[in-house]
Coordinates of C-alpha atoms in Angstrom, one line a residue:
M703 CA 0.0 0.0 0.0
K704 CA 1.5 3.3 -1.0
L705 CA 1.6 6.2 1.5
S706 CA 0.7 9.8 0.8
A707 CA 3.1 12.6 1.3
S708 CA 1.7 13.0 4.8
G709 CA 2.3 9.4 5.7
I710 CA -1.4 8.7 6.1
R711 CA -3.1 6.2 3.9
P712 CA -6.8 5.8 3.1
Q713 CA -8.5 3.4 5.4
P714 CA -8.6 -0.3 4.2
F715 CA -12.0 -1.7 3.5
H716 CA -12.7 -5.4 4.1
G717 CA -15.1 -6.5 1.4
P718 CA -17.3 -4.4 -0.9
H719 CA -18.4 -0.9 0.2
P720 CA -21.8 -0.8 1.7
V721 CA -24.5 1.0 -0.3
P722 CA -25.1 4.5 1.0
V723 CA -28.5 4.6 2.7
G724 CA -31.1 7.2 1.7
G725 CA -29.1 8.0 -1.5
V726 CA -26.6 10.0 0.6
G727 CA -22.9 9.0 0.6
R728 CA -20.6 9.0 3.7
T729 CA -18.6 12.0 2.6
F730 CA -21.8 14.1 2.1
T731 CA -23.4 13.0 5.4
F732 CA -20.3 13.7 7.4
G733 CA -20.0 17.1 5.8
L734 CA -23.7 17.7 6.6
L735 CA -23.0 16.7 10.3
L736 CA -20.0 19.1 10.4
S737 CA -22.2 21.9 9.1
I738 CA -24.8 21.3 11.7
V739 CA -22.3 21.3 14.5
A740 CA -21.1 24.6 13.3
A741 CA -24.6 25.9 13.4
W742 CA -24.9 24.6 17.0
L743 CA -21.9 26.6 17.9
S744 CA -23.8 29.8 17.2
L745 CA -26.9 28.4 18.9
F746 CA -25.0 27.7 22.2
A747 CA -23.8 31.2 22.2
T748 CA -27.3 32.5 22.6
P749 CA -27.2 34.4 26.0
G750 CA -29.7 33.9 28.8
R751 CA -31.8 31.2 27.1
A752 CA -33.1 28.0 28.8
Q753 CA -31.5 24.7 28.4
E754 CA -33.0 21.2 29.1
L755 CA -31.3 17.9 29.4
T756 CA -33.6 14.8 29.2
F757 CA -33.0 11.0 29.6
L758 CA -35.7 8.8 28.1
A759 CA -36.4 5.1 27.6
G760 CA -39.1 3.3 25.8
T761 CA -39.9 1.2 22.7
M762 CA -39.3 1.1 19.0
G763 CA -41.4 -0.2 16.2
K764 CA -40.0 -1.1 12.8
G765 CA -42.1 -0.2 9.7
D766 CA -45.7 -1.1 10.5
F767 CA -44.6 -2.5 13.9
D768 CA -43.9 -5.9 12.4
E769 CA -40.9 -5.9 14.8
T770 CA -40.4 -4.1 18.1
S771 CA -37.4 -3.5 20.3
Y772 CA -36.3 -1.1 23.1
S773 CA -35.2 2.5 22.5
W774 CA -33.5 5.1 24.6
Q775 CA -32.5 8.7 24.1
V776 CA -30.5 11.5 25.6
D777 CA -31.8 14.9 24.4
Y778 CA -30.4 18.4 24.9
R779 CA -32.8 21.2 24.0
Q780 CA -32.2 25.0 24.0
D781 CA -34.8 27.7 23.6
I782 CA -34.2 30.3 20.9
Y783 CA -37.4 32.2 21.4
R784 CA -40.5 31.5 23.6
N785 CA -42.1 29.4 20.8
L786 CA -38.9 28.1 19.0
A787 CA -36.2 25.8 20.2
A788 CA -33.4 23.6 18.8
S789 CA -32.1 20.2 20.0
V790 CA -29.3 17.7 19.6
A791 CA -30.0 14.1 20.7
Y792 CA -28.5 10.6 20.7
L793 CA -31.1 8.1 19.8
N794 CA -30.6 4.3 20.1
E795 CA -33.2 2.3 18.2
G796 CA -32.5 -1.1 19.8
H797 CA -32.0 -4.3 17.9
V798 CA -34.2 -5.9 15.3
L799 CA -33.5 -8.6 12.8
D800 CA -30.4 -7.6 10.7
H801 CA -30.3 -4.1 12.0
H802 CA -28.7 -2.4 15.0
R803 CA -29.3 1.3 14.4
D804 CA -28.5 4.5 16.4
G805 CA -27.4 8.0 15.6
T806 CA -27.6 11.7 16.4
A807 CA -30.7 13.8 15.7
W808 CA -30.5 17.6 15.0
E809 CA -33.9 19.3 15.1
L810 CA -35.8 22.6 15.3
W811 CA -39.0 22.7 17.4
G812 CA -42.1 24.8 17.6
N813 CA -43.5 25.0 21.2
L814 CA -47.0 25.6 22.4
P815 CA -47.0 26.3 26.2
F816 CA -50.2 26.5 28.2
C817 CA -51.5 26.1 31.8
N818 CA -49.3 28.9 32.9
D819 CA -46.3 27.2 31.2
R820 CA -46.7 24.0 33.3
I821 CA -47.4 22.0 30.2
A822 CA -45.9 22.3 26.7
L823 CA -46.6 20.5 23.4
S824 CA -43.9 20.6 20.8
L825 CA -43.4 19.5 17.1
G826 CA -39.9 19.0 15.8
G827 CA -38.2 18.2 12.5
G828 CA -34.6 17.8 11.3
V829 CA -31.8 15.5 10.2
Y830 CA -30.9 12.1 11.7
Y831 CA -27.3 11.0 11.0
F832 CA -27.4 7.3 11.7
Y833 CA -25.1 4.2 11.9
D834 CA -26.7 0.9 11.1
T835 CA -24.9 -2.4 11.7
Q836 CA -26.1 -5.0 9.2
P837 CA -25.1 -8.5 8.2
F838 CA -22.7 -8.9 5.2
G839 CA -21.6 -12.4 4.2
A840 CA -20.2 -14.1 7.2
G841 CA -19.6 -10.8 9.0
T842 CA -21.2 -7.4 9.4
Q843 CA -21.1 -4.0 7.7
N844 CA -21.5 -0.5 9.2
V845 CA -23.9 1.6 7.0
H846 CA -23.9 5.3 7.5
G847 CA -26.5 7.7 6.2
A848 CA -28.8 10.7 6.8
A849 CA -32.6 10.7 7.0
P850 CA -35.4 13.1 8.0
I851 CA -36.7 12.8 11.5
F852 CA -40.0 14.1 12.8
S853 CA -40.9 14.4 16.5
F854 CA -43.6 15.2 19.0
S855 CA -43.1 15.9 22.7
A856 CA -45.4 16.6 25.6
T857 CA -43.7 18.0 28.7
G858 CA -45.0 18.6 32.2
Y859 CA -43.0 21.0 34.4
F860 CA -43.7 20.0 37.9
T861 CA -41.0 22.0 39.7
D862 CA -38.7 24.9 38.8
R863 CA -36.0 22.5 37.7
V864 CA -37.3 19.0 37.1
F865 CA -39.8 17.9 34.4
C866 CA -41.3 14.8 32.8
R867 CA -41.4 14.3 29.0
L868 CA -43.0 12.0 26.5
M869 CA -41.2 11.8 23.2
V870 CA -42.3 10.2 19.9
N871 CA -39.9 10.1 16.9
H872 CA -40.4 8.9 13.3
V873 CA -37.3 8.2 11.2
A874 CA -37.8 7.9 7.5
P875 CA -34.7 6.9 5.4
T876 CA -35.2 6.4 1.7
N877 CA -33.5 3.0 1.4
D878 CA -33.5 1.7 5.0
F879 CA -36.4 0.7 7.3
H880 CA -38.7 3.4 8.8
S881 CA -39.1 3.4 12.6
T882 CA -41.2 5.0 15.3
T883 CA -39.9 5.3 18.8
A884 CA -41.9 6.3 21.9
A885 CA -40.2 7.0 25.2
V886 CA -40.8 8.8 28.5
G887 CA -38.2 10.3 30.8
I888 CA -37.0 12.8 33.3
G889 CA -35.3 16.1 32.5
V890 CA -33.5 18.9 34.3
W891 CA -33.9 22.6 33.5
F892 CA -30.5 24.3 33.2
G893 CA -31.7 27.9 32.7
P894 CA -29.8 30.8 34.1
H895 CA -32.4 31.1 36.9
K896 CA -35.5 29.2 38.0
R897 CA -37.9 28.4 35.3
P898 CA -40.5 31.3 35.0
R899 CA -44.2 30.6 35.1
G900 CA -46.3 32.3 32.4
P901 CA -45.0 34.7 29.7
E902 CA -43.2 37.1 32.1
P903 CA -39.4 36.3 32.4
S904 CA -37.8 36.0 35.8
K905 CA -36.6 39.2 37.3
D906 CA -33.5 37.4 38.7
P907 CA -30.3 38.6 37.0
A908 CA -29.0 36.2 34.4
E909 CA -25.7 34.6 34.9
P910 CA -22.7 36.1 33.0
D911 CA -22.4 34.5 29.5
D912 CA -18.7 35.2 28.8
Y913 CA -17.2 32.1 30.5
V914 CA -14.3 30.4 28.6
T915 CA -13.2 27.0 29.7
E916 CA -9.9 27.1 31.5
P917 CA -7.1 24.7 30.6
Q918 CA -7.9 21.1 31.7
L919 CA -6.1 17.8 31.7
T920 CA -8.2 14.7 32.2
V921 CA -7.4 11.0 32.5
F922 CA -10.1 8.5 31.5
G923 CA -10.9 4.8 31.8
G924 CA -13.8 2.9 30.4
Q925 CA -14.9 0.5 27.7
S926 CA -14.9 0.2 23.9
V927 CA -17.6 -1.6 22.0
V928 CA -17.1 -2.6 18.3
N929 CA -20.3 -2.2 16.3
T930 CA -20.8 -5.8 15.1
F931 CA -23.6 -8.2 15.9
L932 CA -21.3 -9.7 18.6
S933 CA -20.5 -6.3 20.1
E934 CA -16.9 -7.2 21.0
K935 CA -15.8 -5.2 24.1
A936 CA -12.5 -4.2 25.7
I937 CA -11.0 -2.0 28.4
A938 CA -10.3 1.5 27.0
G939 CA -8.5 4.6 28.2
A940 CA -7.7 8.2 27.1
I941 CA -6.0 11.4 28.1
E942 CA -7.4 14.7 27.1
Y943 CA -6.1 18.3 27.1
R944 CA -9.0 20.8 26.8
Q945 CA -8.7 24.6 26.2
G946 CA -11.5 27.2 25.8
I947 CA -11.1 29.2 22.6
L948 CA -14.1 31.4 22.8
P949 CA -17.3 31.5 25.0
H950 CA -19.1 28.2 24.2
V951 CA -16.2 26.9 22.0
D952 CA -13.5 24.4 23.2
G953 CA -10.7 22.7 21.5
T954 CA -9.2 19.3 22.6
V955 CA -6.3 17.1 21.8
S956 CA -6.6 13.5 23.0
G957 CA -4.7 10.3 23.1
I958 CA -7.1 7.3 22.8
Y959 CA -6.6 3.6 23.5
E960 CA -9.5 1.3 22.4
G961 CA -8.1 -1.8 24.0
D962 CA -8.0 -5.2 22.3
P963 CA -11.5 -6.5 21.5
K964 CA -9.9 -9.2 19.3
I965 CA -11.2 -7.9 15.9
I966 CA -9.5 -4.5 16.2
R967 CA -6.5 -3.2 18.2
R968 CA -6.8 0.5 17.6
S969 CA -5.2 3.5 19.3
G970 CA -4.3 7.0 18.1
A971 CA -4.7 10.8 18.6
A972 CA -7.7 13.1 18.0
A973 CA -8.2 16.8 17.7
Q974 CA -11.7 18.1 18.1
L975 CA -13.7 21.3 18.1
W976 CA -16.6 21.5 20.7
A977 CA -19.8 23.4 21.1
V978 CA -20.2 23.7 24.9
N979 CA -22.5 25.2 27.5
A980 CA -22.1 25.7 31.2
F981 CA -24.7 26.1 34.0
Y982 CA -25.0 26.7 37.8
D983 CA -22.2 29.2 37.9
N984 CA -20.2 27.0 35.5
R985 CA -20.2 24.0 37.8
I986 CA -21.9 21.8 35.2
S987 CA -21.1 21.7 31.5
V988 CA -22.3 19.7 28.4
G989 CA -20.9 19.7 24.9
V990 CA -20.8 18.0 21.5
G991 CA -17.5 17.7 19.6
I992 CA -16.3 16.6 16.2
G993 CA -12.9 16.2 14.5
P994 CA -10.3 13.8 13.0
Y995 CA -9.0 10.7 14.7
V996 CA -5.6 9.5 13.4
Y997 CA -5.1 5.9 14.5
I998 CA -3.2 2.7 13.9
D999 CA -5.2 -0.6 13.9
R1000 CA -2.6 -3.2 14.7
R1001 CA -5.1 -6.0 14.1
D1002 CA -5.7 -4.8 10.6
S1003 CA -2.0 -4.2 10.1
Q1004 CA -1.3 -7.9 10.7
A1005 CA -3.6 -8.8 7.8
S1006 CA -2.2 -6.1 5.4
G1007 CA 1.5 -6.6 6.4
S1008 CA 2.1 -2.9 7.0
N1009 CA 1.5 -0.5 9.9
P1010 CA 0.6 2.9 8.5
A1011 CA -1.8 5.4 10.1
A1012 CA -5.4 6.0 9.0
V1013 CA -7.9 8.7 9.8
A1014 CA -11.6 8.5 10.8
P1015 CA -14.2 11.0 11.9
L1016 CA -14.8 11.2 15.7
V1017 CA -18.1 12.5 17.1
S1018 CA -18.4 12.9 20.8
L1019 CA -20.7 14.0 23.6
T1020 CA -19.5 15.1 27.1
F1021 CA -20.9 15.9 30.5
A1022 CA -18.7 17.4 33.3
V1023 CA -19.2 18.4 36.9
R1024 CA -16.8 20.6 38.8
L1025 CA -15.8 19.0 42.2
S1026 CA -13.7 21.8 43.5
E1027 CA -11.8 24.9 42.4
H1028 CA -9.3 22.7 40.4
W1029 CA -10.8 19.2 40.2
L1030 CA -13.6 18.0 37.9
A1031 CA -15.3 14.7 36.8
R1032 CA -16.1 14.2 33.1
L1033 CA -18.0 11.6 31.1
V1034 CA -17.3 11.2 27.3
F1035 CA -19.1 9.2 24.7
D1036 CA -17.1 8.8 21.5
R1037 CA -18.3 7.3 18.2
V1038 CA -15.5 6.3 15.7
T1039 CA -16.9 6.3 12.1
S1040 CA -14.7 3.8 10.2
S1041 CA -14.8 3.0 6.5
Y1042 CA -13.9 -0.7 6.9
N1043 CA -16.9 -2.0 9.0
R1044 CA -15.2 -1.4 12.3
D1045 CA -17.2 1.5 13.8
S1046 CA -16.9 1.6 17.6
D1047 CA -18.3 3.3 20.7
I1048 CA -16.0 4.4 23.5
F1049 CA -17.6 5.1 26.9
L1050 CA -15.2 7.0 29.2
A1051 CA -15.3 8.4 32.8
G1052 CA -12.4 10.5 34.1
V1053 CA -11.0 12.9 36.6
G1054 CA -9.4 16.1 35.5
Y1055 CA -7.4 19.0 36.8
S1056 CA -7.9 22.6 35.7
W1057 CA -5.8 25.7 36.1
R1058 CA -5.7 29.3 35.1

């Protein structure tokens, strides 16, 4: 295999390339995802708006509900105006015959609050960037694609901070199965002050919105899972340096070790740009990141007889809690998007140190 001038080769592919789903190729869909993340950077910079984080679990029906499975979802939603919001969510559609599908949904919402804002009905629509593990010969293939998603939610705000939400999603790819998920869950309101009742805003002063993440060094441990029908697992680890660039924008450089789940033995370095938001006097933060992951797969290198580097997109979600002035705890979920049927999820928990 010839190397490019940079020493990085294209990723090897074991077997024929999967057919792009929905008529959209991998390059286009990743470019679309990158554009959406860029739009979310400007959304997160909206000052003084409410933010909601919701954890939901429920059921999924394939097509006309000829097959069913579980579903679960983590949803981050931010108000733009009183009747308009935007969200980013991770959606897991469970396991049905020949399909293990999940992905990230990016939506705009129209909101109708009533009962003095204690109940809200919302309709949403947007793009679902998905990853579907399917059988291929004696093995599996990872099919990537983009599809429209349409959603409905009903929310009951029972306290100033905690709410209950019912969420229904319909995913409609062109050349893959349609699905409908229904889930219920509990959420937390992360507004700059207690959630107001009625149309009048709170008179409490809003928190300053000019916070930039200080330098942070975090060490992680966790687990990697390869996206095949056997879901091979291994102990994983990482080290991350994080630096705020602007309010709501972080940059990170990471070293990642995915362990040895037998069918891959991958490790490398990643550089990512993050859209982030902080709450409760900057004690809690959430974010979504994207960037290149330059790696070596030593298991694949044994088959090819060489050991060059390759590059793959890395999409990540994070949640962090400040423990003291300098110490913090951070969770990270990484999705490695390969081009040779070896996508993986990396679940990491770590302790970090920050300084000024």
